[in-house]
PDB file of C-alpha atoms in Angstrom:
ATOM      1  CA  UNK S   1     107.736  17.276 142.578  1.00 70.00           C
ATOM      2  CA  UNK S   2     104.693  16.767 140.345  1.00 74.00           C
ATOM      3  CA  UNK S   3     104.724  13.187 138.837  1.00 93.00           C
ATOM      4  CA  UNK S   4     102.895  11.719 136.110  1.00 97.00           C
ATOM      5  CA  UNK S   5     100.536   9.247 137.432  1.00 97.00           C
ATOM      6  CA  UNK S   6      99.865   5.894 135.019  1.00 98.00           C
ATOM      7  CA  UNK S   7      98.189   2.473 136.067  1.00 98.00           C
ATOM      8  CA  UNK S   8      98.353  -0.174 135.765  1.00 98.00           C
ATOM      9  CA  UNK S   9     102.436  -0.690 136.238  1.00 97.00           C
ATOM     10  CA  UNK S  10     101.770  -4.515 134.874  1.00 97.00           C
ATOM     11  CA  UNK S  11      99.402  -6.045 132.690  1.00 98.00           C
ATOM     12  CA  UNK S  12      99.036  -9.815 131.387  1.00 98.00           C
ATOM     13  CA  UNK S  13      96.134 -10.209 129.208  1.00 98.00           C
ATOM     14  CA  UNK S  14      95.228 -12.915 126.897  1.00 97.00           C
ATOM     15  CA  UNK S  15      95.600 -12.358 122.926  1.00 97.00           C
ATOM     16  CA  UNK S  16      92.020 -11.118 121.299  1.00 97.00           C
ATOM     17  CA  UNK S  17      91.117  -9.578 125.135  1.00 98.00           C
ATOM     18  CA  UNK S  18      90.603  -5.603 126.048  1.00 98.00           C
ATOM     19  CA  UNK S  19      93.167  -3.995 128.016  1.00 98.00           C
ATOM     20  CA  UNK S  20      92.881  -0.277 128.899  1.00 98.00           C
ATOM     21  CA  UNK S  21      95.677   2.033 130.506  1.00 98.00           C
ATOM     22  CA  UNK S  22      95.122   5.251 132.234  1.00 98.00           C
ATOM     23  CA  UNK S  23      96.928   8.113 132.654  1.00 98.00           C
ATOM     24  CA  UNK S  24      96.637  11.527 134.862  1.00 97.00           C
ATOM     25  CA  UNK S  25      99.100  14.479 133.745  1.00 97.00           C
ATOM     26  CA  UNK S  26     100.572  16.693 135.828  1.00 96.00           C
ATOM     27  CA  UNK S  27      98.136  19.666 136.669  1.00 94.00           C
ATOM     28  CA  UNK S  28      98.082  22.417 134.127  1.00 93.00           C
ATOM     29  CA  UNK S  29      99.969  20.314 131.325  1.00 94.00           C
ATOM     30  CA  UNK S  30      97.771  20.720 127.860  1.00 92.00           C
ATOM     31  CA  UNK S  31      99.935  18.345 126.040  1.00 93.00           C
ATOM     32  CA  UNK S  32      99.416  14.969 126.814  1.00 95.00           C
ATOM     33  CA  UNK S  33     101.350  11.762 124.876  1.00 96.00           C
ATOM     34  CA  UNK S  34     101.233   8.297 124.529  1.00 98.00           C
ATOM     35  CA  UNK S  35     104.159   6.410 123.457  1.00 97.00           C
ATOM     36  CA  UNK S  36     105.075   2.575 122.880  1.00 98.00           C
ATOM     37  CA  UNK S  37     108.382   1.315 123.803  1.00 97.00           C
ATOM     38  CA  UNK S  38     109.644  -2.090 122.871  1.00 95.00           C
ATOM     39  CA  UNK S  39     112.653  -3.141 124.295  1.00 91.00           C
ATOM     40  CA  UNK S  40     115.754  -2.093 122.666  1.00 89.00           C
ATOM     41  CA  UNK S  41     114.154   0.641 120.528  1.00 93.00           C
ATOM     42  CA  UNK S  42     113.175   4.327 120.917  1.00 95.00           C
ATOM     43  CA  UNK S  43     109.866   5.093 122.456  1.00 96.00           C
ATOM     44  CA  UNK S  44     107.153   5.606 119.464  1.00 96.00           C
ATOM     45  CA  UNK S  45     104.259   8.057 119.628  1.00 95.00           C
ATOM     46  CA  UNK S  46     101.305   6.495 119.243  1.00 97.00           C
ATOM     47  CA  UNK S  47      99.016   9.828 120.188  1.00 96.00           C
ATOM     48  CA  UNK S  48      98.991  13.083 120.977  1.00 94.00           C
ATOM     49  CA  UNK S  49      96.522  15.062 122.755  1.00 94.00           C
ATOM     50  CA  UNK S  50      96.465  19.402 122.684  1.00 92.00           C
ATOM     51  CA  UNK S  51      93.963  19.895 125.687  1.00 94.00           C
ATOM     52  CA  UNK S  52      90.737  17.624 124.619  1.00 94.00           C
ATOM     53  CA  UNK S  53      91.845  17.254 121.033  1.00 94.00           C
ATOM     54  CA  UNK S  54      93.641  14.941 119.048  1.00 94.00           C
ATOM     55  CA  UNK S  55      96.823  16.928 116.965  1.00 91.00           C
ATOM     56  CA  UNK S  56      98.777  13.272 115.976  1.00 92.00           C
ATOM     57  CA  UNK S  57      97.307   9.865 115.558  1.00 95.00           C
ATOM     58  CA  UNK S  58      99.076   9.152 112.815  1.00 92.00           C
ATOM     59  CA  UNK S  59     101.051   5.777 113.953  1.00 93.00           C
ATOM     60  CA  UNK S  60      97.947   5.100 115.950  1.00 96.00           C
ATOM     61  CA  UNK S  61      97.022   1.265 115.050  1.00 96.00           C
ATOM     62  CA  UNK S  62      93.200   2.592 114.621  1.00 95.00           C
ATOM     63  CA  UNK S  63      91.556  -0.530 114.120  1.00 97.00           C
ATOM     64  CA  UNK S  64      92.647  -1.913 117.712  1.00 98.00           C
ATOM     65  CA  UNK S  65      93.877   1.319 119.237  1.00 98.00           C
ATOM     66  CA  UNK S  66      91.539   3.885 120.789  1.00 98.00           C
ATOM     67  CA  UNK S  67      92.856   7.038 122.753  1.00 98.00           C
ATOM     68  CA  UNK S  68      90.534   9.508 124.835  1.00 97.00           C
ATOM     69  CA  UNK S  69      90.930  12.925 126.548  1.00 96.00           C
ATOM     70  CA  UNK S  70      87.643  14.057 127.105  1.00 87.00           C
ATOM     71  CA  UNK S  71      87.808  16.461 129.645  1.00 90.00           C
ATOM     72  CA  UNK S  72      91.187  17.923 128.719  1.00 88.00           C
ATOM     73  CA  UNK S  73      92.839  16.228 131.895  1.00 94.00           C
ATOM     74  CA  UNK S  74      93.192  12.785 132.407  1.00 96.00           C
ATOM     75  CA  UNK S  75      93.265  10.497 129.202  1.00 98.00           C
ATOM     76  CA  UNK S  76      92.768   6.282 128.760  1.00 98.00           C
ATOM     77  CA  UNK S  77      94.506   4.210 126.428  1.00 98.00           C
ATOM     78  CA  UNK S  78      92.469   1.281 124.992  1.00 98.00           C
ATOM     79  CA  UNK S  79      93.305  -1.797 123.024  1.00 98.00           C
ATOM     80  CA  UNK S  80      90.957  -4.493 121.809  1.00 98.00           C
ATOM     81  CA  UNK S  81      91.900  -6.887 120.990  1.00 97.00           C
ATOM     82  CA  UNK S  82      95.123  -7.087 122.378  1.00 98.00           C
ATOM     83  CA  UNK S  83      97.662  -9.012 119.506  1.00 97.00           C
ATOM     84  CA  UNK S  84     101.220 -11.138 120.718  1.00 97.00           C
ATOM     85  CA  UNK S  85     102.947  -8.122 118.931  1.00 96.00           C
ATOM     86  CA  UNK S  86     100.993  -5.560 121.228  1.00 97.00           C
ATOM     87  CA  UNK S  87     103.571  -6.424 124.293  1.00 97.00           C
ATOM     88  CA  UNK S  88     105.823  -3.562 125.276  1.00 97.00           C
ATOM     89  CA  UNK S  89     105.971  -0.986 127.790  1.00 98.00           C
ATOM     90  CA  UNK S  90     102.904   1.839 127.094  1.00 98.00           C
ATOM     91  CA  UNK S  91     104.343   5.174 128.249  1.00 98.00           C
ATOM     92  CA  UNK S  92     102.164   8.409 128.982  1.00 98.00           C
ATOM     93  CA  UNK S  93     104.022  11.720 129.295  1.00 96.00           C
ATOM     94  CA  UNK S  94     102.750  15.761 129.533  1.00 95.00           C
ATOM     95  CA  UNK S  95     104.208  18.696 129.018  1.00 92.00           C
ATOM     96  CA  UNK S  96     102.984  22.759 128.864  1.00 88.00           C
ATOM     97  CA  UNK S  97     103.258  23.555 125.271  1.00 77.00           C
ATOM     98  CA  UNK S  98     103.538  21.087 122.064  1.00 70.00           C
ATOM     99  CA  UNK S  99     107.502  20.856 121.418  1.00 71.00           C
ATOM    100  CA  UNK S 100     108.244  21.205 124.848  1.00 80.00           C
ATOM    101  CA  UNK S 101     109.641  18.873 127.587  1.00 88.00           C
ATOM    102  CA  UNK S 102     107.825  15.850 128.740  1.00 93.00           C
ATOM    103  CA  UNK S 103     107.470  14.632 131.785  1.00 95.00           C
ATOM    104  CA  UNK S 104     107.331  10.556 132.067  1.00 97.00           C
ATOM    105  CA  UNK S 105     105.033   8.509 133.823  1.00 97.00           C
ATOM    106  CA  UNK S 106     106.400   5.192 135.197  1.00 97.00           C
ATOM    107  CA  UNK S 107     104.949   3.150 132.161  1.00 97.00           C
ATOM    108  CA  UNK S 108     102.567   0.298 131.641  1.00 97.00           C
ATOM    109  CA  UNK S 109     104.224  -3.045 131.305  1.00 97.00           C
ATOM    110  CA  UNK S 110     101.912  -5.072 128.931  1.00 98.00           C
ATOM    111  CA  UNK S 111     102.343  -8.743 128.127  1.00 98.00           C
ATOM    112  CA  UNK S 112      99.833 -10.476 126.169  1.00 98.00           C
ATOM    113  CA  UNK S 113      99.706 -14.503 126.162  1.00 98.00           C
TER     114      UNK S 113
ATOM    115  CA  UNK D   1     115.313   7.200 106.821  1.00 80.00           C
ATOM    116  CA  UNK D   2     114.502   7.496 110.503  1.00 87.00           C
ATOM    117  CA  UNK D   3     113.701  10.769 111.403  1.00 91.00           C
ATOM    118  CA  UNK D   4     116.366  10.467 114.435  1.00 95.00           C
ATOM    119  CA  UNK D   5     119.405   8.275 113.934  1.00 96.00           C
ATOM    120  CA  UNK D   6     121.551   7.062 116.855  1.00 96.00           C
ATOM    121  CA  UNK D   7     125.042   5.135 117.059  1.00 93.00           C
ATOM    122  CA  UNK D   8     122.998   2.045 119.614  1.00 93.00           C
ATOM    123  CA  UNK D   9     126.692   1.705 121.063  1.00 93.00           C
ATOM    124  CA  UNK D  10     127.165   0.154 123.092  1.00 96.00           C
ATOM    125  CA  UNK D  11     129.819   2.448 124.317  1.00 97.00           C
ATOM    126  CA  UNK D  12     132.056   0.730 126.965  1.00 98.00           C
ATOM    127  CA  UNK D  13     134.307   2.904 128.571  1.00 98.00           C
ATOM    128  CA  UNK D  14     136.237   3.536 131.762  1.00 98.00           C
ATOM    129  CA  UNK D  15     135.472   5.142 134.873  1.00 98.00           C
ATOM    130  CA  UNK D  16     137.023   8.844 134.305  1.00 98.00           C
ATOM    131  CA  UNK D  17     136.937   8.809 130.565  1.00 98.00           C
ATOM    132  CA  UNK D  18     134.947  11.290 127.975  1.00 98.00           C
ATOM    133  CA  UNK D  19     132.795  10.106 126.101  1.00 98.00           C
ATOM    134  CA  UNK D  20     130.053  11.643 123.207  1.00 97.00           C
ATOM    135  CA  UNK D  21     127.196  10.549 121.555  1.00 95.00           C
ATOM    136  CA  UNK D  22     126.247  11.901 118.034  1.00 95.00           C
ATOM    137  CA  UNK D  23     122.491  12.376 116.812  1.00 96.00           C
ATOM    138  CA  UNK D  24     121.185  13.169 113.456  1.00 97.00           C
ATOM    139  CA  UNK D  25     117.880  14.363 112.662  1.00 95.00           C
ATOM    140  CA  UNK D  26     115.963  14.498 109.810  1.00 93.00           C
ATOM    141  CA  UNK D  27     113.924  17.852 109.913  1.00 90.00           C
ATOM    142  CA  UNK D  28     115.586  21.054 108.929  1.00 91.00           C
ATOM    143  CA  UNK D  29     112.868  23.013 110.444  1.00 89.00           C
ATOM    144  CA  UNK D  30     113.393  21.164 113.830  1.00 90.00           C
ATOM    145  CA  UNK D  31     113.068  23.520 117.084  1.00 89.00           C
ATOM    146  CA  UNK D  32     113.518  21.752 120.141  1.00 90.00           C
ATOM    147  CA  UNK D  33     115.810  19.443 121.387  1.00 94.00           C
ATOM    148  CA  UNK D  34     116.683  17.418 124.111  1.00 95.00           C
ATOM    149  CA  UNK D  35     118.756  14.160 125.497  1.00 97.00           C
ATOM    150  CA  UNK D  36     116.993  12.195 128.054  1.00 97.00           C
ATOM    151  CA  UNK D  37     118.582   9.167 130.015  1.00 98.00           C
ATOM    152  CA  UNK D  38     116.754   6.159 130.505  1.00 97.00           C
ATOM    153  CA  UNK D  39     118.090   3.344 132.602  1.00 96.00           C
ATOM    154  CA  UNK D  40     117.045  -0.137 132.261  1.00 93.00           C
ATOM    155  CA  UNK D  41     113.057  -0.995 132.928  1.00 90.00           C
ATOM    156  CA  UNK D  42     112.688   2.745 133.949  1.00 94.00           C
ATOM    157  CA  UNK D  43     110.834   5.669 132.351  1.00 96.00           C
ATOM    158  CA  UNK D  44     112.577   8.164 130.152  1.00 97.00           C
ATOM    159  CA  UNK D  45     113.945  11.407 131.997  1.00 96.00           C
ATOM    160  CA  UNK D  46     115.122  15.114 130.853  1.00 95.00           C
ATOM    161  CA  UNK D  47     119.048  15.386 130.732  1.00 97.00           C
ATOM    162  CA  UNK D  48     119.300  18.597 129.134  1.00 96.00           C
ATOM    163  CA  UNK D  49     117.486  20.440 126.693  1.00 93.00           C
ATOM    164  CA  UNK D  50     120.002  22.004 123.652  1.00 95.00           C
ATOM    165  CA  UNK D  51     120.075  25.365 122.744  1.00 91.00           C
ATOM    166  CA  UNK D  52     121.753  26.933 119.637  1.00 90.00           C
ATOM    167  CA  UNK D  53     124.641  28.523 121.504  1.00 91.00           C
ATOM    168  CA  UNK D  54     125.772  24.514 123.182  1.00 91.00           C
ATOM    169  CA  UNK D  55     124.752  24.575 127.084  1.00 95.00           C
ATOM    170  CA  UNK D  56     126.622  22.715 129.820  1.00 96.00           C
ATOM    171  CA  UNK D  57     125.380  21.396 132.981  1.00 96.00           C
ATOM    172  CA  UNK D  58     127.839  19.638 135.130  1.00 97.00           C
ATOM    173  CA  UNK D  59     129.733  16.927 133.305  1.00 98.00           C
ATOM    174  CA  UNK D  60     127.021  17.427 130.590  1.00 98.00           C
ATOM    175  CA  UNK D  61     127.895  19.505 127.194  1.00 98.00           C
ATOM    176  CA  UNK D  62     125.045  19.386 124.638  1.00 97.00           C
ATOM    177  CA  UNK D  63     125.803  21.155 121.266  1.00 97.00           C
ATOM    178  CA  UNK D  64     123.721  21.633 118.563  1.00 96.00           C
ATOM    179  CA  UNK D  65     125.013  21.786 114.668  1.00 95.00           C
ATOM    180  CA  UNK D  66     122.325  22.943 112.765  1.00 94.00           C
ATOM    181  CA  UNK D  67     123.669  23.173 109.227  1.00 94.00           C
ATOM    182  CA  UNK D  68     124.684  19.427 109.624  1.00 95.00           C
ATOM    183  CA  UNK D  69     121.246  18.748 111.360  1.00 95.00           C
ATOM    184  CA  UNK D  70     122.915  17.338 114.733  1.00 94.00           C
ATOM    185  CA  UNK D  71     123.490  17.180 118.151  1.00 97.00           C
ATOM    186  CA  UNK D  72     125.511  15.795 120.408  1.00 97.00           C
ATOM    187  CA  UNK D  73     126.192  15.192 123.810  1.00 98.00           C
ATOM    188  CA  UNK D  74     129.815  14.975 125.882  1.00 98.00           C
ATOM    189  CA  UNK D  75     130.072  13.339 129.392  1.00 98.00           C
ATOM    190  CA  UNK D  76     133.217  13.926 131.065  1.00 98.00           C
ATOM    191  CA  UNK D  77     134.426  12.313 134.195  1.00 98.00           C
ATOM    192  CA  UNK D  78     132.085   9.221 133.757  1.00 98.00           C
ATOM    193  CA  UNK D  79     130.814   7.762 136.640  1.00 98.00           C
ATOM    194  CA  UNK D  80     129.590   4.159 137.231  1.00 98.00           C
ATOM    195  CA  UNK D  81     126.284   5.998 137.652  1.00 98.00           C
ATOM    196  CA  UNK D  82     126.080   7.326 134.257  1.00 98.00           C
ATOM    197  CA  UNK D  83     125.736   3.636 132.641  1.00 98.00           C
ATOM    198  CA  UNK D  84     122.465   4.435 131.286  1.00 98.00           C
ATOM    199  CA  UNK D  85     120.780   4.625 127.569  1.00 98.00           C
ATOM    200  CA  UNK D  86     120.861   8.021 126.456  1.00 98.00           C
ATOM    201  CA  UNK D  87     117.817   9.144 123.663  1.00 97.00           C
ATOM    202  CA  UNK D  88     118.234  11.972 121.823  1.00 97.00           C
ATOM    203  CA  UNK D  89     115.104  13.646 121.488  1.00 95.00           C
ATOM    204  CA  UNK D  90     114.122  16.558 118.624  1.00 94.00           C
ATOM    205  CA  UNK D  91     110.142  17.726 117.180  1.00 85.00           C
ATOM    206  CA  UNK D  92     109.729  16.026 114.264  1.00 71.00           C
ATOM    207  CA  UNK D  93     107.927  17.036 110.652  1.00 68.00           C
ATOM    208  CA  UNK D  94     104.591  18.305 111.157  1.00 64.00           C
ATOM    209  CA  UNK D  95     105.940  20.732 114.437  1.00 61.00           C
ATOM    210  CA  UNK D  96     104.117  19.454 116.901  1.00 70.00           C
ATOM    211  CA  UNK D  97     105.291  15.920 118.155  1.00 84.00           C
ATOM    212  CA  UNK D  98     108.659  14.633 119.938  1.00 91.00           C
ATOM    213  CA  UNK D  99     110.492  12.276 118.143  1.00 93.00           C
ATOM    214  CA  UNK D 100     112.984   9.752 119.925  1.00 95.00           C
ATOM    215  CA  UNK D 101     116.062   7.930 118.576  1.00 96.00           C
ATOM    216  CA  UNK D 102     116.628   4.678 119.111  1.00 96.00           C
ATOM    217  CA  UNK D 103     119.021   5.275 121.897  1.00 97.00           C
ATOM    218  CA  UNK D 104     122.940   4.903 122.785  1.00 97.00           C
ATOM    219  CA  UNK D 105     123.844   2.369 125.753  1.00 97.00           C
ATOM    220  CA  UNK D 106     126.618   3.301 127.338  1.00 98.00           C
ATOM    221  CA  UNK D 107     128.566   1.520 130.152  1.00 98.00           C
ATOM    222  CA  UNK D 108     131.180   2.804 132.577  1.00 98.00           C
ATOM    223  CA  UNK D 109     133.052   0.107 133.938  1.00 97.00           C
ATOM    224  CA  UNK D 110     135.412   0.311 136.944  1.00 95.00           C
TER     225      UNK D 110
END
């Protein structure tokens, strides 16, 4: 079965440092998401990609957070710099349409010191 | 008010009792809708989508009340196996993007 590849699985970066996540959708998904889950809660969306373009940034933290797509395929996650309350699992998911079922990667486990 | 409200349980039941979950959502134009299960340190996967008509898959019932904006989910015959958390999932205001609740533990104990 088609998975959802992310990487890292773990990250431990200092506080004010760059950390950047990647994330390759399954083939032929045009929706791509990022969401941020800390524990105990929901996962948040953070972005949300329609091929190559941006449909919802809207709780994207912009003036830290950057997200890319720019061929339409794979898509990187960037923070800089990384703050204490940035520490939570980053989770990329894709699906064929907007609205429709995602599929989950296995998550990013950030910790920042 | 949270777009998509879940009881957080914990629900602690039996091995071989029912159980349901209740989720509320926020947008009356809302479309899709799903419950995923997520067990602990793991990604989020599909349960079931809900349709309009209630769909049942196994053990699994998912309705959908749309004049009371809500869904729900029954598990009968729980199994150790189904101690999991259990996000209810529906597209929030705007159309486009998936909206998760907070999550309802539950625990099946032996």
């Amino acid at each position: 079965e088609a998975e959802v590849a992310q990487s890292p699985r773990y990250k431990i970066t200092e506080k004010s440092q760059a950390v950047a996540f990647w994330c390759d959708p399954i083939s032929g998904h045009a929706t791509l998401y990022w969401y941020r889950q800390i524990l105990g809660q929901g996962p948040e969306l953070l972005v949300q990609f329609q091929d190559e373009s941006v449909v919802d940034d809207s709780q994207l933290p912009k003036d830290r957070f950057s997200a890319e797509r720019l061929k339409g395929v794979d898509s990187t996650l960037k923070i800089q710099p990384a703050e204490l309350g940035d520490s939570a699992m980053y989770l990329c998911a894709s699906s064929t349409e907007n609205r429709g079922r995602a599929f989950f990667g296995q998550g990013t486990r950030l910790t920042v010191v | 008010r949270k777009e998509v409200e879940q009881d957080p349980g914990p629900f602690n039941v039996p091995e071989g009792a029912t159980v349901a979950f209740n989720c509320t959502y926020s947008n009356s134009a809302s479309q899709s809708f799903f419950w995923y299960r997520q067990d602990c340190r793991k990604e989020p996967k599909l349960l079931m989508s809900v349709y309009s008509s209630g769909n049942e898959d196994g053990r699994f019932t998912a309705q959908l009340n749309r004049a009371s904006q809500y869904i729900s989910l029954l598990i009968r015959d729980s199994k150790l196996s189904d101690s999991a958390t259990y996000l209810c999932v529906v597209n929030g205001k705007g159309g486009n993007k998936l909206v998760f609740g907070a999550g309802t533990i539950l625990r099946v104990k032996s």
